[in-house]
Amino acid sequence: MRPDRPDHLALGKHIVTQLKAQISDVRQIVQRGELTDVTSGEQVSPSLYVIYVRDVLPGDGQSQEAQNHILQQWMVVAALQGSADQMLAKAGELLAKVRAALLGWTPDAGLYDPLQASTPPAALYASDWGYFPLLFTADFYA
């Protein structure tokens, strides 16, 4: 790795830090590898999980600009346990707080454009758990 290149996945750590600073009524805010890591592991309710989704290169992935300008996608999943009514009420409040904390925010304007909302995957329900995702994108200048 060239010493002048920033940590490619550092945005995840920054998102966790921002969420912890802005949201206090959850039991844990951590980074995970993928959604199956969230649904199959030990869980507490309510929790927020930050998950790297992928990079999207501009149309011409071979140009010099494309090598240094990457659109990154990050998912924040609210995990809640309870009845459907309880989960939906709490998820709605919690997702609003996540959006307020992240939309338009950037940890470093020299490396990232402000986070924007994107279309997330569908919510997932398993037993008495609900997983409610939001998807954010940010231009990353590597």
Coordinates of N, CA and C in Angstrom, one line a residue:
M1 N 0.8 -1.2 0.0 CA 0.0 0.0 0.0 C 0.9 1.2 0.0
R2 N 0.6 2.2 -0.9 CA 1.3 3.4 -0.9 C 1.0 4.2 0.4
P3 N 2.0 4.8 1.0 CA 1.8 5.5 2.3 C 0.9 6.7 2.2
D4 N 0.7 7.2 1.0 CA -0.2 8.4 0.9 C -1.6 8.0 0.7
R5 N -1.9 6.8 0.7 CA -3.3 6.3 0.5 C -4.0 6.2 1.8
P6 N -5.2 6.8 1.9 CA -6.0 6.6 3.2 C -6.5 5.2 3.4
D7 N -6.8 4.9 4.6 CA -7.5 3.6 4.9 C -8.8 3.5 4.1
H8 N -8.9 2.5 3.3 CA -10.0 2.3 2.3 C -11.3 2.2 3.0
L9 N -11.3 1.5 4.2 CA -12.6 1.3 4.9 C -12.8 2.1 6.2
A10 N -12.0 3.2 6.3 CA -12.1 4.0 7.5 C -13.5 4.6 7.7
L11 N -14.2 4.8 6.7 CA -15.5 5.4 6.9 C -16.4 4.7 7.9
G12 N -16.3 3.4 7.9 CA -17.1 2.6 8.8 C -16.8 2.9 10.3
K13 N -15.5 3.1 10.6 CA -15.2 3.5 12.0 C -15.7 4.9 12.3
H14 N -15.6 5.8 11.3 CA -16.2 7.1 11.5 C -17.7 7.1 11.7
I15 N -18.4 6.3 11.0 CA -19.8 6.2 11.1 C -20.2 5.7 12.5
V16 N -19.5 4.7 13.0 CA -19.7 4.2 14.3 C -19.5 5.3 15.4
T17 N -18.4 6.0 15.3 CA -18.1 7.1 16.2 C -19.2 8.2 16.2
Q18 N -19.7 8.6 15.0 CA -20.7 9.6 14.8 C -22.0 9.1 15.4
L19 N -22.4 7.9 15.2 CA -23.6 7.3 15.8 C -23.5 7.3 17.3
K20 N -22.4 6.9 17.8 CA -22.2 6.8 19.3 C -22.3 8.2 19.9
A21 N -21.8 9.2 19.2 CA -21.9 10.6 19.7 C -23.3 11.2 19.6
Q22 N -24.1 10.7 18.7 CA -25.4 11.3 18.5 C -26.6 10.5 19.0
I23 N -26.4 9.2 19.3 CA -27.5 8.4 19.7 C -27.1 7.6 21.0
S24 N -27.9 7.8 22.0 CA -27.5 7.3 23.3 C -28.4 6.2 23.8
D25 N -29.6 6.0 23.2 CA -30.6 5.0 23.7 C -30.5 3.7 23.0
V26 N -29.3 3.2 22.6 CA -29.2 1.9 22.1 C -28.1 1.2 23.0
R27 N -28.2 -0.1 23.0 CA -27.3 -0.9 23.9 C -25.9 -1.1 23.2
Q28 N -25.8 -1.1 21.9 CA -24.5 -1.2 21.3 C -24.6 -0.7 19.8
I29 N -23.5 -0.1 19.4 CA -23.3 0.3 18.1 C -21.9 -0.2 17.6
V30 N -21.9 -1.1 16.7 CA -20.7 -1.8 16.3 C -20.6 -2.0 14.8
Q31 N -19.5 -2.3 14.3 CA -19.3 -2.7 12.9 C -19.3 -4.2 12.7
R32 N -20.0 -4.6 11.6 CA -20.0 -6.1 11.3 C -19.7 -6.3 9.9
G33 N -19.3 -7.5 9.5 CA -18.9 -7.8 8.1 C -20.1 -7.8 7.1
E34 N -21.2 -8.4 7.5 CA -22.4 -8.5 6.6 C -23.6 -8.8 7.4
L35 N -24.7 -8.7 6.8 CA -26.0 -8.9 7.5 C -26.1 -10.3 8.2
T36 N -25.6 -11.3 7.6 CA -25.7 -12.6 8.2 C -24.9 -12.7 9.5
D37 N -23.8 -11.9 9.6 CA -23.1 -11.8 10.9 C -24.0 -11.2 12.0
V38 N -24.9 -10.3 11.6 CA -25.8 -9.7 12.6 C -26.9 -10.7 13.0
T39 N -27.5 -11.4 12.0 CA -28.6 -12.3 12.3 C -28.2 -13.6 13.0
S40 N -26.9 -14.0 12.8 CA -26.5 -15.3 13.3 C -25.7 -15.2 14.6
G41 N -25.3 -14.1 15.0 CA -24.5 -13.9 16.2 C -25.3 -13.6 17.5
E42 N -24.6 -13.4 18.6 CA -25.1 -12.9 19.8 C -25.6 -11.5 19.6
Q43 N -26.8 -11.2 20.1 CA -27.4 -9.9 19.8 C -28.0 -9.3 21.1
V44 N -28.1 -8.0 21.1 CA -28.8 -7.3 22.2 C -29.7 -6.3 21.5
S45 N -30.8 -6.0 22.2 CA -31.8 -5.1 21.6 C -32.0 -3.8 22.5
P46 N -32.0 -2.7 21.9 CA -31.8 -2.4 20.5 C -30.3 -2.2 20.2
S47 N -29.9 -2.5 18.9 CA -28.5 -2.3 18.5 C -28.5 -1.7 17.1
L48 N -27.3 -1.1 16.8 CA -27.1 -0.6 15.4 C -25.8 -1.2 14.9
Y49 N -25.9 -1.8 13.7 CA -24.7 -2.4 13.1 C -24.4 -1.7 11.8
V50 N -23.1 -1.3 11.7 CA -22.6 -0.6 10.5 C -21.9 -1.7 9.6
I51 N -22.3 -1.8 8.4 CA -21.8 -2.8 7.5 C -21.4 -2.2 6.2
Y52 N -20.1 -2.5 5.8 CA -19.6 -2.1 4.4 C -20.3 -2.9 3.4
V53 N -20.9 -2.3 2.4 CA -21.6 -3.0 1.3 C -20.7 -3.2 0.1
R54 N -20.3 -2.1 -0.5 CA -19.4 -2.2 -1.7 C -19.0 -0.9 -2.2
D55 N -18.0 -0.9 -3.1 CA -17.6 0.3 -3.9 C -18.2 0.2 -5.2
V56 N -18.5 1.4 -5.8 CA -19.0 1.5 -7.1 C -18.1 2.5 -7.8
L57 N -17.5 2.1 -8.9 CA -16.6 2.9 -9.7 C -17.4 3.7 -10.7
P58 N -16.9 4.9 -11.0 CA -17.6 5.7 -12.1 C -17.6 4.9 -13.4
G59 N -18.4 5.4 -14.3 CA -18.7 4.6 -15.6 C -17.4 4.1 -16.3
D60 N -16.3 4.9 -16.3 CA -15.1 4.5 -16.9 C -14.1 4.0 -15.8
G61 N -14.2 2.8 -15.4 CA -13.4 2.3 -14.3 C -11.9 2.3 -14.6
Q62 N -11.5 2.6 -15.8 CA -10.1 2.5 -16.2 C -9.4 3.9 -16.1
S63 N -10.1 5.0 -16.1 CA -9.5 6.3 -16.1 C -8.8 6.6 -14.8
Q64 N -7.9 7.5 -14.8 CA -7.2 7.9 -13.5 C -8.2 8.4 -12.5
E65 N -9.2 9.2 -12.9 CA -10.2 9.7 -12.0 C -10.9 8.5 -11.3
A66 N -11.3 7.5 -12.0 CA -12.0 6.3 -11.5 C -11.1 5.6 -10.4
Q67 N -9.8 5.7 -10.6 CA -8.9 5.0 -9.7 C -8.9 5.7 -8.3
N68 N -9.2 7.0 -8.3 CA -9.1 7.8 -7.1 C -10.4 8.3 -6.6
H69 N -11.5 8.1 -7.3 CA -12.8 8.5 -6.9 C -13.8 7.4 -6.9
I70 N -14.2 7.0 -5.7 CA -15.0 5.8 -5.5 C -16.3 6.1 -4.7
L71 N -17.4 5.6 -5.2 CA -18.7 5.7 -4.4 C -18.7 4.5 -3.5
Q72 N -18.7 4.8 -2.2 CA -18.8 3.7 -1.2 C -20.3 3.6 -0.7
Q73 N -20.7 2.4 -0.4 CA -22.0 2.2 0.2 C -21.8 1.5 1.5
W74 N -22.5 2.1 2.5 CA -22.5 1.6 3.9 C -23.9 1.4 4.4
M75 N -24.2 0.3 5.1 CA -25.5 0.1 5.6 C -25.5 0.2 7.1
V76 N -26.5 0.8 7.7 CA -26.7 0.8 9.1 C -28.0 0.0 9.4
V77 N -27.9 -1.0 10.2 CA -29.0 -1.9 10.5 C -29.4 -1.8 11.9
A78 N -30.7 -1.4 12.2 CA -31.2 -1.4 13.5 C -31.8 -2.8 13.8
A79 N -31.3 -3.4 14.9 CA -31.8 -4.7 15.3 C -32.6 -4.6 16.6
L80 N -33.8 -5.1 16.5 CA -34.7 -5.0 17.6 C -35.4 -6.3 17.9
Q81 N -35.7 -6.5 19.2 CA -36.5 -7.7 19.6 C -37.8 -7.3 20.2
G82 N -38.8 -8.1 20.0 CA -40.1 -7.8 20.6 C -41.2 -8.2 19.7
S83 N -42.4 -7.7 20.0 CA -43.6 -7.9 19.2 C -43.5 -7.1 17.9
A84 N -44.2 -7.3 16.9 CA -44.2 -6.6 15.7 C -44.5 -5.1 15.9
D85 N -45.5 -4.8 16.7 CA -45.9 -3.4 17.0 C -44.7 -2.7 17.8
Q86 N -44.2 -3.4 18.8 CA -43.1 -2.8 19.5 C -41.9 -2.5 18.6
M87 N -41.5 -3.5 17.8 CA -40.4 -3.3 16.9 C -40.6 -2.2 15.9
L88 N -41.7 -2.1 15.3 CA -42.0 -1.1 14.3 C -41.9 0.3 15.0
A89 N -42.5 0.5 16.1 CA -42.5 1.8 16.8 C -41.1 2.2 17.1
K90 N -40.3 1.3 17.7 CA -39.0 1.6 18.1 C -38.1 1.8 16.9
A91 N -38.3 1.0 15.9 CA -37.4 1.1 14.7 C -37.7 2.4 14.0
G92 N -38.9 2.9 13.9 CA -39.2 4.2 13.3 C -38.4 5.3 14.0
E93 N -38.5 5.3 15.3 CA -37.8 6.3 16.1 C -36.3 6.3 15.9
L94 N -35.8 5.0 16.0 CA -34.3 4.8 15.9 C -33.8 5.2 14.5
L95 N -34.5 4.8 13.4 CA -34.0 5.1 12.1 C -34.0 6.6 11.8
A96 N -35.0 7.3 12.4 CA -35.0 8.7 12.2 C -33.8 9.4 12.9
K97 N -33.4 8.8 14.0 CA -32.2 9.3 14.7 C -30.9 9.0 13.9
V98 N -30.9 7.9 13.3 CA -29.7 7.5 12.4 C -29.6 8.4 11.2
R99 N -30.8 8.7 10.6 CA -30.8 9.6 9.4 C -30.4 11.0 9.8
A100 N -30.8 11.5 11.0 CA -30.5 12.8 11.4 C -29.0 12.9 11.7
A101 N -28.4 11.8 12.2 CA -27.0 11.8 12.5 C -26.1 11.7 11.3
L102 N -26.5 11.1 10.2 CA -25.6 10.8 9.1 C -25.9 11.5 7.8
L103 N -27.1 11.9 7.5 CA -27.4 12.6 6.3 C -26.7 13.9 6.2
G104 N -25.9 14.1 5.2 CA -25.2 15.4 5.0 C -23.9 15.5 5.8
W105 N -23.6 14.5 6.6 CA -22.4 14.5 7.5 C -21.2 13.9 6.8
T106 N -20.1 14.4 7.1 CA -18.8 13.8 6.6 C -17.8 13.9 7.7
P107 N -16.9 12.9 7.9 CA -15.9 13.0 8.9 C -14.7 13.8 8.4
D108 N -14.5 13.9 7.1 CA -13.3 14.6 6.5 C -13.7 15.0 5.1
A109 N -13.9 16.3 4.9 CA -14.3 16.9 3.6 C -13.2 16.7 2.6
G110 N -12.0 16.5 3.0 CA -10.9 16.2 2.0 C -11.0 14.8 1.4
L111 N -11.6 13.9 2.1 CA -11.6 12.5 1.6 C -13.0 12.1 1.2
Y112 N -14.1 12.7 1.8 CA -15.4 12.2 1.6 C -16.4 13.4 1.2
D113 N -17.3 13.1 0.4 CA -18.4 14.0 0.2 C -19.5 13.6 1.3
P114 N -20.4 14.5 1.6 CA -21.4 14.2 2.7 C -22.2 13.0 2.3
L115 N -22.6 12.2 3.4 CA -23.4 11.0 3.2 C -24.7 11.3 2.6
Q116 N -25.2 10.5 1.8 CA -26.6 10.6 1.2 C -27.3 9.3 1.3
A117 N -28.6 9.4 1.4 CA -29.4 8.1 1.5 C -29.5 7.5 0.1
S118 N -29.6 6.1 0.2 CA -29.9 5.3 -1.0 C -30.9 4.3 -0.7
T119 N -31.4 3.6 -1.7 CA -32.4 2.6 -1.4 C -31.8 1.4 -0.7
P120 N -32.3 1.1 0.5 CA -31.8 -0.1 1.3 C -32.5 -1.4 0.9
P121 N -31.9 -2.5 1.3 CA -32.6 -3.8 1.1 C -33.8 -3.8 2.0
A122 N -34.7 -4.7 1.8 CA -35.9 -4.9 2.6 C -35.6 -5.2 4.1
A123 N -36.5 -4.9 5.0 CA -36.4 -5.3 6.4 C -36.4 -6.8 6.4
L124 N -35.9 -7.4 7.5 CA -35.8 -8.8 7.6 C -36.4 -9.1 9.0
Y125 N -37.3 -10.1 9.1 CA -37.9 -10.6 10.3 C -37.5 -12.0 10.6
A126 N -37.1 -12.3 11.8 CA -36.7 -13.7 12.1 C -37.1 -13.9 13.6
S127 N -38.0 -14.9 13.8 CA -38.5 -15.1 15.2 C -39.1 -13.8 15.7
D128 N -38.6 -13.4 16.9 CA -39.1 -12.2 17.5 C -38.1 -11.0 17.3
W129 N -37.3 -11.1 16.2 CA -36.3 -10.1 15.9 C -36.7 -9.4 14.6
G130 N -36.4 -8.1 14.5 CA -36.5 -7.4 13.3 C -35.2 -6.6 13.0
Y131 N -34.9 -6.6 11.7 CA -33.6 -6.0 11.2 C -34.1 -4.9 10.2
F132 N -33.8 -3.7 10.5 CA -34.3 -2.6 9.7 C -33.1 -1.8 9.1
P133 N -32.8 -2.0 7.8 CA -31.6 -1.3 7.2 C -31.8 0.0 6.6
L134 N -30.8 0.9 6.7 CA -30.7 2.1 5.9 C -29.4 2.0 5.1
L135 N -29.4 2.6 3.9 CA -28.2 2.5 3.1 C -27.8 3.9 2.8
F136 N -26.5 4.2 3.0 CA -25.9 5.5 2.8 C -24.7 5.4 1.8
T137 N -24.6 6.4 1.0 CA -23.5 6.4 0.0 C -22.6 7.7 0.3
A138 N -21.4 7.6 0.0 CA -20.5 8.8 0.1 C -19.4 8.6 -1.0
D139 N -19.1 9.7 -1.7 CA -18.0 9.7 -2.6 C -16.7 9.7 -1.8
F140 N -15.8 8.8 -2.1 CA -14.5 8.7 -1.4 C -13.4 9.0 -2.3
Y141 N -12.5 9.9 -2.0 CA -11.4 10.3 -2.8 C -10.1 9.7 -2.3
A142 N -9.8 8.5 -2.8 CA -8.7 7.8 -2.4 C -7.4 8.2 -3.1

